[in-house]
Amino acid sequence: MYDVEISTPDEQKVELSTAGAKLKDRIQSRRLNREIIWSLFKKHQEKLGEAWPAYDGRKALISTKNFFDEHIFTVDMERNEHGRSRQFIVRLRQTKRIDVASVNMFYSDRSCPLSPEVLQAANIVIDSALGGLFTAVNRSYYAEKSAIHPLGSGKILRSGIYTSLIFAQWKPLLLVDKSNTAFYQGGSLVDYIADFLGDRRFFTSGIPMRKLSQISKDLRGVNVKLRHSKTKRCVKIHSITETAANAIEFQLSDSRTTTVAEYFEERYGNSFGSLKYPHLPCVKTLRSNGTKQDFYPLEVCEIKENQPYRRKLDSNQTREMIKKCQERPDSRIRQAVDNVRTVKQASMQTLRQHGISIDDKPIETSGRIIESPTILVKDKKIKVSEGSWRQDAFHVGAHLDQWCVVDASSVGHLSRKLADMIYSEARKMGVQSVKEALAVMQCPTDSAEMILSKVKSAILNRGRPMMAIIILPEGALDRQLYSQLKRLSETTEKCRGIITQCVLDSNIRNAKKFTPMLINNLLKKMNAKLGGINNAIATVPGRFSKSDFMILGADVSHPGAGDIMSPSIAAVVGSLDSIPSKYATSIRVQKSETSNRVEYIKDLEQMASELLKHYMKANQNKLPDHIYYLRDGVSSGQFDEVRRREITALRNACLDLYPIYQPKITAIIAQKRHHVRFNLMGGDVKLGGRSGNVPPGTYIDRDVVHPENFDLYMYSHQGILGTSRPTHYHLIHSDEEVPISTDELTQLIYHLCHCYARTTKSVSIPAPVYYAHLAAFRAKEHVRGELQLTCADRQSVSSGDSEMCFELERYQEMCTVYESFRDKLYFV
């Protein structure tokens, strides 16, 4: 393996593998780097031979031939898409030799350890072969002519191929799956903006400042081709100007002052024609030295093809993407087999040179189905069938003695109907102290403060919580009204005591949606937020019932792509009862000295201490004998860090409470972001029902799992549309004297998947993990809402792309909820 360093003669780095580089930049850099390396090997073929290497486009180069220890080359590249020729300095330095034979030795007699370097090298070989032919986005590859589906607002959906080599139980396996990614629609920038705005009339009346800010953020970093340039050279958008092309002035070399529109008319009028939209703004770009800027009219720019969109999609785009990505399991497995053939055909020569062969037949394995738990509602036991159950009451109803309905979307008489249906259904479901709504108020506004002011005016008893059901207009989630409501009602003193439950007006106006089922779902959330218990599992399985235990669910949510200022948010929830159904929550924001993205939970010791104190308060000052730590959002390469940092933090939290308090700790990682899929075959196909998916309660712990670690795949939910994805569980630590068995682990996991307050269905991950994810997401909404409230006049904050930066303490303040909320599921 060789380390690759590419620089220009003035030693400016080309490869962008640093932590702060944006994905779009990295993709362009990888492609350029590959071209440089291929040019180098072509030019120096006599010295380097015909054994072409595999190169990941960044820092690693793999070759079956030992060239030298270190060498520096000069590479001259032809005129590129930016309209210029360039010279690069390439340094190749041998870093290590990879013993491929060690893999065969491990699988034959376990005589030597598995080397992750072999896996890395093999993945580089496959990536090198595919990356030169397709557009690479992480480990997914997209053909330029692949089918596209419009998502709206200038975005398109493209399907590609995902590949990754893994060590499985008996041999290495190549994981091949279908992947889907949103891309920018290539072509005219003017047409793109029209699609983004959904209206071409802006081109005559001008683009409003608020829309202009959104467009500028959406297009930042996008590469565009210049139509007036003979070489069609490319530039990268820095921003969209607030001033029109016919008003932006600059000085020519002869000291004359002109505008961008006049300059283009004079310089390119004969060849390009007159500008159609001189009254529209310009694209602003920065030159490589960052000190000079250029301006180009929108109509001379074309968005370059094959640029992935990595910001957060809006709600309509997300809905469309989910719809387009749904595919039955049998169809998906056929697509995967076709993708394997594509991979083999595209990379045949490279694979052969490096001694890799691929079998295009999917691996067959077997799984087991465990029995579903029994659900307890009051004194009634309910049987679960195919991952769902029916219940006509809550296990413990909360008190709903003061509540109101606020119509912020002008649904008229339907708001009164909503109040009547909630009152009627709440009584049926066993909600306690139910009274009719104190008020049904009209407040058609985008102001969260005005809405909550209306709610405060209706409160009768200041000592009791006020539940406000708020009807929001369509698009409120994207316009941040929802975020502001949650921020104000859950974290600020002036709205103390108000609990909000939002519902979109589209669910109220549509008679097919406005049904008792909708009301029932709203009441599930309301009951949980007020401290009630919707349902419980009748018995805790096996050894888990023999001691007092606490279950911790933990997750870390990171800022969106392109946001280099907002911190990561860590959320941990802890169970308070033996069912378990009640949870307390702790939130922390975190950064490191070098990055705003921190993978491990830095303040876990303090967070766990808070949750243990909540547990003591709820259990007559008792502490749990056993802590089960369920962690989400951890990649395989971070397991050691979780063991070293987070389990140590849990131990320290216990010792800080009492020097002799040392409960047993079991740590389990839950992974959802993977591409392993299973398809029923033979006589078991009938188990999949109409959807064809693997039934809930199925787990797989052989053939495709790691040869040394304790891991398994489990389906705990009933897939209805598309192909279900199993959760990959890893037991990474256990203090049990008698090792926990696979059956015991799966029973614990499966039971916890039936405790989720929002639904009467088993879900895909254990409820505490789900709650941690929701709590972290709610904290992001709190930050988002505060940023919008703080700088509404600046119009500088959009989803996932904040231009503002605060001290960490200020972010923490934004996420800190009232004390009365911390032991309730306020985020469901």
mmCIF file of C-alpha atoms in Angstrom, residues 394-542:
data_model
loop_
_atom_site.group_PDB
_atom_site.id
_atom_site.type_symbol
_atom_site.label_atom_id
_atom_site.label_comp_id
_atom_site.label_asym_id
_atom_site.label_seq_id
_atom_site.Cartn_x
_atom_site.Cartn_y
_atom_site.Cartn_z
ATOM 1 C CA PHE A 394 -54.637 3.065 27.761
ATOM 2 C CA HIS A 395 -52.826 1.060 30.425
ATOM 3 C CA VAL A 396 -52.685 4.182 32.606
ATOM 4 C CA GLY A 397 -54.583 7.246 31.468
ATOM 5 C CA ALA A 398 -53.121 10.672 32.195
ATOM 6 C CA HIS A 399 -55.129 13.623 33.531
ATOM 7 C CA LEU A 400 -56.500 15.944 30.835
ATOM 8 C CA ASP A 401 -58.369 18.560 32.840
ATOM 9 C CA GLN A 402 -57.448 21.661 30.845
ATOM 10 C CA TRP A 403 -56.823 21.770 27.134
ATOM 11 C CA CYS A 404 -57.679 23.833 24.086
ATOM 12 C CA VAL A 405 -57.602 23.786 20.288
ATOM 13 C CA VAL A 406 -55.899 26.557 18.310
ATOM 14 C CA ASP A 407 -56.606 26.783 14.585
ATOM 15 C CA ALA A 408 -53.595 28.426 12.918
ATOM 16 C CA SER A 409 -54.715 27.352 9.454
ATOM 17 C CA SER A 410 -58.319 28.545 9.082
ATOM 18 C CA VAL A 411 -60.010 25.143 8.899
ATOM 19 C CA GLY A 412 -63.218 26.739 10.200
ATOM 20 C CA HIS A 413 -65.840 24.515 11.840
ATOM 21 C CA LEU A 414 -63.506 21.514 11.579
ATOM 22 C CA SER A 415 -61.566 22.781 14.596
ATOM 23 C CA ARG A 416 -64.691 22.416 16.760
ATOM 24 C CA LYS A 417 -65.254 18.948 15.312
ATOM 25 C CA LEU A 418 -61.660 18.068 16.225
ATOM 26 C CA ALA A 419 -62.236 19.190 19.826
ATOM 27 C CA ASP A 420 -65.447 17.149 20.091
ATOM 28 C CA MET A 421 -63.791 14.020 18.677
ATOM 29 C CA ILE A 422 -60.812 14.328 21.044
ATOM 30 C CA TYR A 423 -63.131 14.694 24.043
ATOM 31 C CA SER A 424 -65.220 11.689 23.042
ATOM 32 C CA GLU A 425 -62.261 9.428 22.184
ATOM 33 C CA ALA A 426 -60.305 10.429 25.318
ATOM 34 C CA ARG A 427 -63.162 9.252 27.531
ATOM 35 C CA LYS A 428 -63.291 5.921 25.684
ATOM 36 C CA MET A 429 -59.527 5.417 26.024
ATOM 37 C CA GLY A 430 -59.551 5.929 29.787
ATOM 38 C CA VAL A 431 -57.931 9.357 29.977
ATOM 39 C CA GLN A 432 -58.607 10.701 33.472
ATOM 40 C CA SER A 433 -60.368 13.906 34.549
ATOM 41 C CA VAL A 434 -61.401 14.612 30.958
ATOM 42 C CA LYS A 435 -63.267 17.851 30.487
ATOM 43 C CA GLU A 436 -64.376 19.556 27.320
ATOM 44 C CA ALA A 437 -61.940 21.936 25.650
ATOM 45 C CA LEU A 438 -61.554 25.227 27.497
ATOM 46 C CA ALA A 439 -61.494 27.029 24.171
ATOM 47 C CA VAL A 440 -61.463 26.506 20.409
ATOM 48 C CA MET A 441 -59.626 29.538 19.057
ATOM 49 C CA GLN A 442 -58.857 30.920 15.612
ATOM 50 C CA CYS A 443 -55.330 32.262 15.159
ATOM 51 C CA PRO A 444 -54.320 32.160 11.458
ATOM 52 C CA THR A 445 -50.717 33.256 11.772
ATOM 53 C CA ASP A 446 -47.120 32.138 11.280
ATOM 54 C CA SER A 447 -46.173 33.620 14.665
ATOM 55 C CA ALA A 448 -45.514 31.000 17.342
ATOM 56 C CA GLU A 449 -45.564 33.707 20.015
ATOM 57 C CA MET A 450 -49.067 34.838 19.012
ATOM 58 C CA ILE A 451 -50.357 31.251 19.033
ATOM 59 C CA LEU A 452 -48.939 30.510 22.488
ATOM 60 C CA SER A 453 -50.203 33.852 23.788
ATOM 61 C CA LYS A 454 -53.706 32.718 22.794
ATOM 62 C CA VAL A 455 -53.150 29.468 24.691
ATOM 63 C CA LYS A 456 -51.971 31.298 27.831
ATOM 64 C CA SER A 457 -55.107 33.438 27.792
ATOM 65 C CA ALA A 458 -57.244 30.300 28.095
ATOM 66 C CA ILE A 459 -55.443 28.750 31.098
ATOM 67 C CA LEU A 460 -57.618 28.505 34.225
ATOM 68 C CA ASN A 461 -55.336 26.667 36.673
ATOM 69 C CA ARG A 462 -51.728 27.881 36.503
ATOM 70 C CA GLY A 463 -50.622 24.954 38.631
ATOM 71 C CA ARG A 464 -51.772 22.344 36.101
ATOM 72 C CA PRO A 465 -50.372 21.669 32.605
ATOM 73 C CA MET A 466 -52.269 23.071 29.639
ATOM 74 C CA MET A 467 -52.442 20.811 26.586
ATOM 75 C CA ALA A 468 -52.738 22.834 23.369
ATOM 76 C CA ILE A 469 -53.736 21.047 20.169
ATOM 77 C CA ILE A 470 -52.511 23.314 17.368
ATOM 78 C CA ILE A 471 -53.660 22.940 13.756
ATOM 79 C CA LEU A 472 -50.722 23.944 11.567
ATOM 80 C CA PRO A 473 -50.836 24.951 7.901
ATOM 81 C CA GLU A 474 -49.222 22.687 5.315
ATOM 82 C CA GLY A 475 -45.539 23.527 5.045
ATOM 83 C CA ALA A 476 -45.229 24.670 8.675
ATOM 84 C CA LEU A 477 -42.464 22.123 9.243
ATOM 85 C CA ASP A 478 -40.391 23.613 6.427
ATOM 86 C CA ARG A 479 -41.222 27.207 7.455
ATOM 87 C CA GLN A 480 -40.030 26.479 11.017
ATOM 88 C CA LEU A 481 -43.271 27.416 12.782
ATOM 89 C CA TYR A 482 -43.231 23.959 14.355
ATOM 90 C CA SER A 483 -39.649 24.437 15.622
ATOM 91 C CA GLN A 484 -40.496 27.795 17.163
ATOM 92 C CA LEU A 485 -43.569 26.391 18.917
ATOM 93 C CA LYS A 486 -41.547 23.584 20.466
ATOM 94 C CA ARG A 487 -38.685 25.880 21.456
ATOM 95 C CA LEU A 488 -40.980 28.384 23.175
ATOM 96 C CA SER A 489 -43.314 25.901 24.878
ATOM 97 C CA GLU A 490 -40.672 23.460 26.121
ATOM 98 C CA THR A 491 -37.649 25.597 27.013
ATOM 99 C CA THR A 492 -38.704 29.177 27.822
ATOM 100 C CA GLU A 493 -40.041 30.511 31.107
ATOM 101 C CA LYS A 494 -42.792 32.633 29.553
ATOM 102 C CA CYS A 495 -44.579 29.535 28.211
ATOM 103 C CA ARG A 496 -44.042 27.282 31.231
ATOM 104 C CA GLY A 497 -46.860 24.787 31.704
ATOM 105 C CA ILE A 498 -47.953 24.616 28.062
ATOM 106 C CA ILE A 499 -47.687 21.245 26.309
ATOM 107 C CA THR A 500 -48.222 21.324 22.560
ATOM 108 C CA GLN A 501 -49.610 18.677 20.234
ATOM 109 C CA CYS A 502 -49.470 19.717 16.582
ATOM 110 C CA VAL A 503 -51.540 18.358 13.713
ATOM 111 C CA LEU A 504 -51.294 19.376 10.047
ATOM 112 C CA ASP A 505 -54.381 20.907 8.455
ATOM 113 C CA SER A 506 -54.112 18.411 5.562
ATOM 114 C CA ASN A 507 -55.107 15.692 8.038
ATOM 115 C CA ILE A 508 -58.128 17.731 9.133
ATOM 116 C CA ARG A 509 -59.368 18.908 5.735
ATOM 117 C CA ASN A 510 -59.151 15.438 4.163
ATOM 118 C CA ALA A 511 -62.222 13.430 5.205
ATOM 119 C CA LYS A 512 -60.409 10.152 4.533
ATOM 120 C CA LYS A 513 -57.733 11.095 7.085
ATOM 121 C CA PHE A 514 -59.920 12.916 9.614
ATOM 122 C CA THR A 515 -61.127 9.739 11.316
ATOM 123 C CA PRO A 516 -61.212 8.242 14.825
ATOM 124 C CA MET A 517 -57.877 6.592 13.969
ATOM 125 C CA LEU A 518 -56.252 10.031 13.609
ATOM 126 C CA ILE A 519 -57.711 11.090 16.966
ATOM 127 C CA ASN A 520 -56.521 7.852 18.556
ATOM 128 C CA ASN A 521 -52.979 8.468 17.305
ATOM 129 C CA LEU A 522 -53.044 12.045 18.635
ATOM 130 C CA LEU A 523 -54.224 10.800 22.019
ATOM 131 C CA LYS A 524 -51.381 8.277 22.204
ATOM 132 C CA LYS A 525 -48.904 11.149 21.952
ATOM 133 C CA MET A 526 -50.880 13.367 24.328
ATOM 134 C CA ASN A 527 -51.212 10.652 26.977
ATOM 135 C CA ALA A 528 -47.473 9.917 26.875
ATOM 136 C CA LYS A 529 -46.558 13.621 27.075
ATOM 137 C CA LEU A 530 -48.811 14.034 30.121
ATOM 138 C CA GLY A 531 -47.159 11.108 31.923
ATOM 139 C CA GLY A 532 -49.616 8.322 31.126
ATOM 140 C CA ILE A 533 -48.710 4.800 30.003
ATOM 141 C CA ASN A 534 -50.223 3.666 26.715
ATOM 142 C CA ASN A 535 -49.384 -0.038 27.035
ATOM 143 C CA ALA A 536 -46.927 -2.369 28.733
ATOM 144 C CA ILE A 537 -45.399 -5.795 28.191
ATOM 145 C CA ALA A 538 -47.004 -8.349 30.523
ATOM 146 C CA THR A 539 -43.741 -9.980 31.614
ATOM 147 C CA VAL A 540 -40.064 -9.099 31.320
ATOM 148 C CA PRO A 541 -38.279 -12.075 29.724
ATOM 149 C CA GLY A 542 -35.909 -14.518 31.428
#
